[in-house]
């Protein structure tokens, strides 16, 4: 049956990263790695095979558990987060399939922990993974920010819970899928950015490519440390 990222695509999830161009299949046989097909050795009970489609595919909880076990956090966290946000699974649906002794279990449990229904795009989920990888803590997703006088500025993709640091993750869809059109969305984003700066925030605007540039996250970490030092100093 189709499994892993191939199954996630069949379940209509959108991966942030694929990592492999091969079709992924699970079956009760030794693993095989062909030019276009990767076969995992899995013996699955009938209840973990979906009957929703015209071809056999692992159920969504089993699919997400498999991805968490065998793929990087950058692949698994966005997929799990999408399913959580849509209300199609809860965390226990996945973790109960991560049995002790399973290879990759520790990483898989971390993937579930890092995932959140609050992430509004796969890129935001990847950003959360990068925060973890670079030791950045305290970044809260989807926070409404106001000035000291109480005037609403906007909702940030991520804002630090203590330091005046905000991170916005800009994908193409953020502008071109806006109901008001890309020009109006860009104008609104620019105004929010200026309002945040005027309110004393350090703002990082990240493209998808920036998520893979270590210096960006080093700068975010420094900004948080500097802001916290100013508060305590």
PDB file of C-alpha atoms in Angstrom, residues 24 41 53 93-94 111 130 132 135 157 161-162:
ATOM      1  CA  UNK A  24       6.882   5.141  -1.083  1.00  0.00           C
ATOM      2  CA  UNK A  41       9.037  -3.526   5.414  1.00  0.00           C
ATOM      3  CA  UNK A  53      -9.547   5.427  -1.976  1.00  0.00           C
ATOM      4  CA  UNK A  93      -3.761   9.080  17.288  1.00  0.00           C
ATOM      5  CA  UNK A  94      -0.108   9.359  16.271  1.00  0.00           C
ATOM      6  CA  UNK A 111       7.869  15.810  15.777  1.00  0.00           C
ATOM      7  CA  UNK A 130      14.382  25.658  12.887  1.00  0.00           C
ATOM      8  CA  UNK A 132      14.195  24.126  17.888  1.00  0.00           C
ATOM      9  CA  UNK A 135      17.989  26.568  20.439  1.00  0.00           C
ATOM     10  CA  UNK A 157       3.283  34.508  12.772  1.00  0.00           C
ATOM     11  CA  UNK A 161       6.720  35.653  24.890  1.00  0.00           C
ATOM     12  CA  UNK A 162       9.036  38.111  26.692  1.00  0.00           C
TER      13      UNK A 162
END
